[in-house]
XYZ file of C-alpha atoms in Angstrom:
445
model
C 257.510 -35.346 86.921
C 255.928 -36.313 90.222
C 257.564 -34.922 93.336
C 259.864 -37.332 95.138
C 260.732 -34.619 97.737
C 264.079 -33.074 98.514
C 264.198 -34.515 102.026
C 265.712 -37.779 100.865
C 267.050 -37.111 97.404
C 270.401 -36.055 98.803
C 271.166 -39.765 99.049
C 271.170 -40.002 95.255
C 274.554 -38.325 95.058
C 276.065 -41.630 96.081
C 274.973 -43.057 92.755
C 277.766 -41.279 90.938
C 280.738 -43.193 92.225
C 281.074 -42.743 95.969
C 278.948 -42.787 99.053
C 279.088 -39.017 99.589
C 279.825 -36.031 97.339
C 282.477 -34.827 99.776
C 284.404 -38.092 99.524
C 284.353 -37.941 95.756
C 285.517 -34.337 95.835
C 288.451 -35.105 98.121
C 289.566 -37.888 95.811
C 289.485 -35.599 92.807
C 291.362 -32.866 94.634
C 294.246 -35.255 95.147
C 294.639 -35.452 91.372
C 294.069 -31.890 90.260
C 293.319 -28.399 91.460
C 290.069 -26.774 90.499
C 287.248 -24.816 92.027
C 283.723 -26.143 92.023
C 280.852 -23.950 90.853
C 278.898 -22.523 93.761
C 275.921 -24.466 95.018
C 272.582 -22.744 95.667
C 273.575 -19.603 93.790
C 275.652 -18.318 90.964
C 275.235 -18.454 87.217
C 275.911 -22.169 86.768
C 273.387 -23.293 89.377
C 270.603 -21.133 87.995
C 271.392 -22.109 84.415
C 271.088 -25.747 85.438
C 267.750 -25.076 87.126
C 266.407 -23.098 84.165
C 267.425 -25.892 81.819
C 265.830 -28.473 84.125
C 262.575 -26.518 84.253
C 262.299 -26.361 80.463
C 263.254 -30.023 80.023
C 260.658 -31.001 82.615
C 258.010 -28.969 80.785
C 258.855 -30.408 77.361
C 259.435 -34.043 78.323
C 256.467 -34.504 80.667
C 254.162 -31.754 79.413
C 253.680 -33.512 76.074
C 252.303 -36.866 77.354
C 250.316 -35.066 80.054
C 248.601 -33.210 77.209
C 247.715 -36.381 75.321
C 244.002 -35.837 75.887
C 244.142 -33.382 72.973
C 245.525 -36.115 70.704
C 243.048 -38.585 72.173
C 240.119 -36.468 71.021
C 241.686 -35.841 67.603
C 242.644 -39.450 66.872
C 239.215 -40.704 67.967
C 237.588 -38.591 65.232
C 240.248 -38.857 62.531
C 239.183 -40.975 59.562
C 242.404 -43.000 59.692
C 241.813 -44.153 63.278
C 238.132 -43.550 64.067
C 236.947 -46.780 62.428
C 239.341 -48.743 64.643
C 240.005 -46.411 67.537
C 240.472 -49.183 70.090
C 243.778 -48.624 71.795
C 244.074 -44.857 71.299
C 244.228 -44.271 75.059
C 247.065 -46.792 75.288
C 249.312 -44.425 73.337
C 249.383 -41.861 76.131
C 249.451 -44.318 79.021
C 252.305 -46.226 77.378
C 254.382 -43.053 77.255
C 253.779 -42.068 80.874
C 254.004 -45.657 82.111
C 257.391 -46.346 80.553
C 258.834 -43.073 81.821
C 257.672 -43.839 85.350
C 258.951 -47.418 85.319
C 262.340 -46.633 83.782
C 263.706 -45.353 87.079
C 263.718 -48.921 88.393
C 266.365 -49.731 85.777
C 268.192 -46.437 85.390
C 269.039 -45.632 89.018
C 270.797 -48.961 89.657
C 272.555 -48.559 86.297
C 273.795 -45.107 87.314
C 275.204 -46.601 90.485
C 277.024 -49.408 88.681
C 278.307 -47.162 85.871
C 278.963 -43.674 87.362
C 279.624 -41.976 84.014
C 276.493 -43.362 82.379
C 274.047 -40.619 83.396
C 276.125 -37.772 81.980
C 277.000 -39.624 78.772
C 273.676 -41.172 77.864
C 271.640 -37.980 78.306
C 272.696 -36.880 74.804
C 270.842 -39.839 73.280
C 267.486 -38.920 74.800
C 266.587 -35.952 72.627
C 267.210 -37.547 69.202
C 265.317 -40.643 70.349
C 262.312 -38.558 71.412
C 262.336 -36.667 68.119
C 262.740 -39.880 66.132
C 259.707 -41.348 67.867
C 257.547 -38.356 66.951
C 258.824 -38.229 63.365
C 258.078 -41.938 63.004
C 254.610 -41.405 64.492
C 253.865 -38.848 61.770
C 253.958 -41.710 59.238
C 251.648 -43.964 61.265
C 248.872 -45.786 59.472
C 247.195 -47.351 62.491
C 246.978 -47.113 66.273
C 249.612 -49.805 66.839
C 252.178 -47.672 65.019
C 251.368 -44.764 67.327
C 251.686 -46.900 70.462
C 255.193 -47.943 69.420
C 256.383 -44.522 68.239
C 254.531 -41.730 70.044
C 254.190 -43.993 73.068
C 257.196 -46.279 73.641
C 260.018 -44.691 71.629
C 259.191 -41.178 72.810
C 259.094 -42.411 76.421
C 262.475 -44.142 76.190
C 264.064 -40.947 74.930
C 262.283 -38.876 77.548
C 263.468 -40.905 80.523
C 267.055 -40.955 79.198
C 267.211 -37.156 79.139
C 265.125 -36.569 82.260
C 266.507 -38.843 84.971
C 270.039 -37.343 84.930
C 268.363 -34.002 85.648
C 266.677 -35.488 88.708
C 270.031 -36.894 89.788
C 272.174 -33.784 89.396
C 269.879 -31.161 90.864
C 270.769 -32.598 94.264
C 274.382 -31.483 93.767
C 273.607 -27.985 92.533
C 271.254 -27.078 95.389
C 271.966 -27.925 99.013
C 270.556 -25.228 101.307
C 267.873 -24.218 98.792
C 267.040 -27.741 97.710
C 263.309 -27.464 98.321
C 263.035 -24.322 96.241
C 265.015 -25.886 93.416
C 262.928 -29.055 93.235
C 259.732 -27.026 93.459
C 260.758 -24.865 90.526
C 261.789 -27.842 88.402
C 258.658 -29.859 89.145
C 256.540 -26.823 88.261
C 257.725 -27.403 84.702
C 255.288 -30.288 84.256
C 252.350 -28.100 85.210
C 253.593 -25.222 83.093
C 253.970 -27.528 80.139
C 250.606 -29.137 80.811
C 249.014 -25.686 80.892
C 250.517 -24.299 77.669
C 251.198 -27.313 75.459
C 247.538 -28.431 75.054
C 246.641 -25.092 73.437
C 249.663 -25.250 71.135
C 248.903 -28.816 70.062
C 245.207 -28.140 69.547
C 245.955 -25.163 67.305
C 248.454 -27.157 65.253
C 246.150 -30.153 64.926
C 243.223 -28.072 63.748
C 245.291 -26.245 61.157
C 247.822 -28.807 59.949
C 246.660 -32.270 61.028
C 248.508 -34.805 63.157
C 251.336 -35.622 60.737
C 252.581 -32.063 60.403
C 251.899 -31.377 64.085
C 254.120 -34.247 65.196
C 256.909 -33.126 62.852
C 256.649 -29.539 64.046
C 256.739 -30.634 67.683
C 259.711 -32.933 67.080
C 261.553 -30.045 65.442
C 260.610 -27.721 68.286
C 261.938 -30.258 70.805
C 265.296 -30.320 69.055
C 265.515 -26.531 68.768
C 264.395 -25.800 72.317
C 266.185 -28.623 74.109
C 269.514 -28.983 72.297
C 271.120 -25.855 73.813
C 269.964 -26.923 77.291
C 271.437 -30.422 77.502
C 274.922 -29.048 78.088
C 273.761 -27.380 81.308
C 272.310 -30.657 82.659
C 275.690 -31.729 83.991
C 277.016 -32.740 87.410
C 278.453 -30.075 89.658
C 280.883 -32.509 91.293
C 283.173 -34.510 88.970
C 282.530 -38.221 88.795
C 285.290 -40.196 90.479
C 287.721 -41.876 88.119
C 288.259 -44.584 90.721
C 284.864 -45.275 92.279
C 284.969 -46.510 95.839
C 283.362 -49.754 96.812
C 279.665 -49.460 97.434
C 278.592 -49.134 101.030
C 276.002 -51.372 102.605
C 272.503 -50.403 101.632
C 269.375 -51.483 103.427
C 266.771 -53.581 101.659
C 264.672 -54.227 104.736
C 261.834 -52.091 103.392
C 261.153 -54.846 100.847
C 259.899 -56.966 103.749
C 257.765 -54.187 105.230
C 253.984 -54.811 104.999
C 253.297 -51.095 105.467
C 255.463 -50.214 102.464
C 253.726 -52.684 100.182
C 250.301 -51.622 101.445
C 251.117 -48.044 100.436
C 252.387 -49.302 97.086
C 249.144 -51.193 96.561
C 247.225 -47.983 97.140
C 249.465 -46.158 94.663
C 248.887 -48.761 91.936
C 245.111 -48.732 92.462
C 244.939 -44.927 92.472
C 247.049 -44.782 89.308
C 244.623 -47.058 87.461
C 242.088 -44.244 87.395
C 244.259 -41.155 87.861
C 245.031 -40.601 84.174
C 241.505 -41.220 82.876
C 240.104 -37.661 83.255
C 243.085 -36.057 81.494
C 242.665 -38.549 78.651
C 238.900 -38.454 78.260
C 237.737 -34.996 79.299
C 238.184 -33.664 75.721
C 236.138 -36.496 74.196
C 233.575 -36.258 76.999
C 233.192 -32.534 76.327
C 232.824 -33.274 72.624
C 230.036 -35.779 73.379
C 228.176 -32.942 75.099
C 228.435 -30.825 71.967
C 231.240 -28.614 73.263
C 234.088 -27.507 71.030
C 237.577 -29.003 70.909
C 238.935 -25.821 72.430
C 236.857 -26.505 75.533
C 238.413 -29.947 75.866
C 241.845 -28.371 75.611
C 240.929 -25.866 78.323
C 239.794 -28.630 80.665
C 243.087 -30.536 80.316
C 245.053 -27.329 80.916
C 243.050 -26.474 84.042
C 243.476 -29.986 85.420
C 247.257 -29.841 84.952
C 247.535 -26.333 86.386
C 245.620 -27.257 89.551
C 248.001 -30.157 90.092
C 250.979 -27.796 90.293
C 249.550 -25.979 93.313
C 248.497 -29.223 94.976
C 251.889 -30.845 94.558
C 253.560 -28.070 96.522
C 250.912 -27.803 99.251
C 250.539 -31.525 99.880
C 254.283 -31.946 99.814
C 254.437 -29.430 102.668
C 251.737 -31.362 104.521
C 253.821 -34.540 104.202
C 256.539 -32.723 106.158
C 254.164 -32.066 109.052
C 251.795 -35.050 109.131
C 251.967 -38.792 108.610
C 251.767 -39.727 104.946
C 248.481 -41.613 105.410
C 246.793 -38.435 106.630
C 247.730 -36.657 103.397
C 246.606 -39.708 101.416
C 243.202 -39.482 103.095
C 242.861 -35.797 102.186
C 243.763 -36.475 98.564
C 241.553 -39.533 98.122
C 238.475 -38.020 99.757
C 238.706 -34.859 97.666
C 239.343 -36.733 94.423
C 236.585 -39.302 95.050
C 233.954 -36.700 95.863
C 234.893 -34.599 92.841
C 234.505 -37.574 90.491
C 231.127 -38.806 91.746
C 229.519 -35.433 92.425
C 231.072 -33.166 89.802
C 231.976 -35.318 86.802
C 229.140 -37.777 87.317
C 226.510 -35.025 87.578
C 227.878 -32.795 84.840
C 226.101 -32.080 81.589
C 227.369 -28.568 80.859
C 230.623 -26.617 80.827
C 230.501 -24.791 84.210
C 230.438 -27.979 86.283
C 233.113 -29.568 84.068
C 235.416 -26.626 84.730
C 234.888 -26.977 88.474
C 235.571 -30.706 88.215
C 238.801 -30.209 86.259
C 240.120 -27.795 88.893
C 238.997 -29.742 91.977
C 240.050 -33.152 90.660
C 243.311 -31.744 89.332
C 244.056 -30.383 92.794
C 243.218 -33.391 94.956
C 244.217 -36.185 92.580
C 247.248 -34.242 91.388
C 248.358 -33.794 94.975
C 248.393 -37.559 95.553
C 251.766 -37.783 93.831
C 253.334 -35.783 96.638
C 252.513 -38.589 99.060
C 255.383 -40.467 97.431
C 257.639 -38.043 99.280
C 255.963 -39.043 102.540
C 256.573 -42.716 101.773
C 260.244 -42.003 101.086
C 260.509 -40.074 104.344
C 258.803 -42.869 106.290
C 261.049 -45.602 104.897
C 264.169 -43.479 105.335
C 263.237 -42.833 108.955
C 262.854 -46.547 109.621
C 266.126 -47.487 107.892
C 268.739 -44.767 107.228
C 270.794 -47.210 105.122
C 267.984 -47.764 102.622
C 268.938 -47.999 98.940
C 267.243 -44.797 97.797
C 267.674 -45.456 94.086
C 265.899 -48.795 94.320
C 263.226 -47.303 96.580
C 262.463 -44.424 94.215
C 262.539 -46.830 91.281
C 259.949 -49.113 92.884
C 257.658 -46.225 93.758
C 257.881 -44.814 90.248
C 257.316 -48.274 88.780
C 254.136 -48.682 90.825
C 252.850 -45.467 89.273
C 253.881 -46.778 85.868
C 252.063 -50.075 86.289
C 248.841 -48.218 86.971
C 249.426 -45.885 84.035
C 250.021 -48.693 81.548
C 247.076 -50.773 82.753
C 244.677 -47.832 82.735
C 244.858 -47.600 78.938
C 243.269 -50.943 77.988
C 241.000 -50.886 81.039
C 239.549 -47.507 80.120
C 239.075 -48.580 76.494
C 237.101 -51.630 77.620
C 234.941 -49.586 79.969
C 234.170 -46.990 77.330
C 233.368 -49.606 74.715
C 230.654 -51.025 76.956
C 228.868 -47.611 77.138
C 227.615 -48.493 80.598
C 224.214 -46.970 81.528
C 223.998 -44.971 78.309
C 220.429 -43.773 77.982
C 219.528 -45.473 81.272
C 220.859 -42.864 83.687
C 220.966 -39.122 83.754
C 223.690 -36.513 83.461
C 227.291 -37.701 83.083
C 226.478 -41.229 84.217
C 224.169 -41.732 81.242
C 226.488 -40.226 78.647
C 228.234 -43.499 77.793
C 231.098 -42.544 80.089
C 229.347 -43.803 83.236
C 231.618 -46.828 83.584
C 234.729 -44.648 83.320
C 233.394 -42.190 85.875
C 232.570 -44.869 88.439
C 235.869 -46.684 87.856
C 237.809 -43.456 88.335
C 235.933 -42.661 91.533
C 236.305 -46.160 92.977
C 240.049 -46.336 92.276
C 240.509 -42.870 93.766
C 238.782 -44.030 96.940
C 240.620 -47.361 97.175
C 243.895 -45.503 96.738
C 243.447 -44.531 100.371
C 243.921 -48.122 101.581
C 247.081 -46.965 103.386
C 245.028 -44.791 105.739
C 242.747 -47.735 106.494
C 245.778 -49.879 107.229
C 247.085 -47.256 109.629
C 243.753 -47.107 111.469
C 243.645 -50.891 111.751
C 247.149 -51.001 113.187
C 248.764 -52.648 110.181
C 251.306 -49.859 109.907
């Protein structure tokens, strides 16, 4: 999942029953004697991190590889005659998982035991969604099953991992979050090739059943290790005052506006590069390679731009990301008509656009610096929801743009391929995502 940055995530420990882990620990020690597992080292900490890495790769790597399914469904006889809405399947999955934090974090705070108990329901729900999708007869069935049901299961199993890693790693927090977040890129690098091979040999029904089975086999032994290090208080203390002043901050909402706009176009290349490559006469394996390269480049960018957010104002990092992503779309994707330039585009766009997610960490740091009492769960939920809104909306928007086949036969290179509208839309939204930097220059922030 996108980096939210370890700088402020230590505040999430208060969501499990007390304001601070130490307070909860003292309360438990008055009832019983026990020794906590070591933080930052030791078998239990590294087992948790290993489990979190794999869960991250499996839960997020699958929807981030949807471009492979997008290309397959668009040419499958069952869906090709009415392929409208295929892109919505993938954006529904990512959108719901992003937006769920807005509900789950407050729920974890109100019901301290919820995170550890409900995580067991996530895996069977994900698998059930994929099994149900294997019986789909139209695109709407896939949106509900492979999109919505899968996403609900994914966020149920994933968000407790994000919550508990803060307890297991204190001094080495940055390293731990970096390793876990690398799971998305690792999954996005490997999973497209696995799915493409299965689809070509067995078709989508068997592929979905195989992947659902693989999820159960690979994830079931790991859920046990996704547990809190510090016991949840049996008598939660009253909640401390939390600041909501950021909700009245124009600078915060300006940055959120930029995030929503950027997200409208962010997912389009990963969804449509396989079908775009196919329109140029390239093989399905090439489309799979492009998605994998895009995801892999994002892993490096997430780490580097996260480090930049520690040293510079968040709007400076936003400018770097938006300029690089915008140029790559208009000059590389728009002018491409062969594989070499497409490969360069996938890497460059994956780096700059993929790095934009790390600016969320800068926003968290900025708000936390202005108000130390800020409700971090609500803040992270709102930021994630903004990303989700863009993800969900990008599905129908991209379908409409592609249906129009803007400039097809009237322009050259990528712009005249029928994907011209998508290319321009992606570039424009990438550029407008930098509205926060403009606001800073104009003195609005």
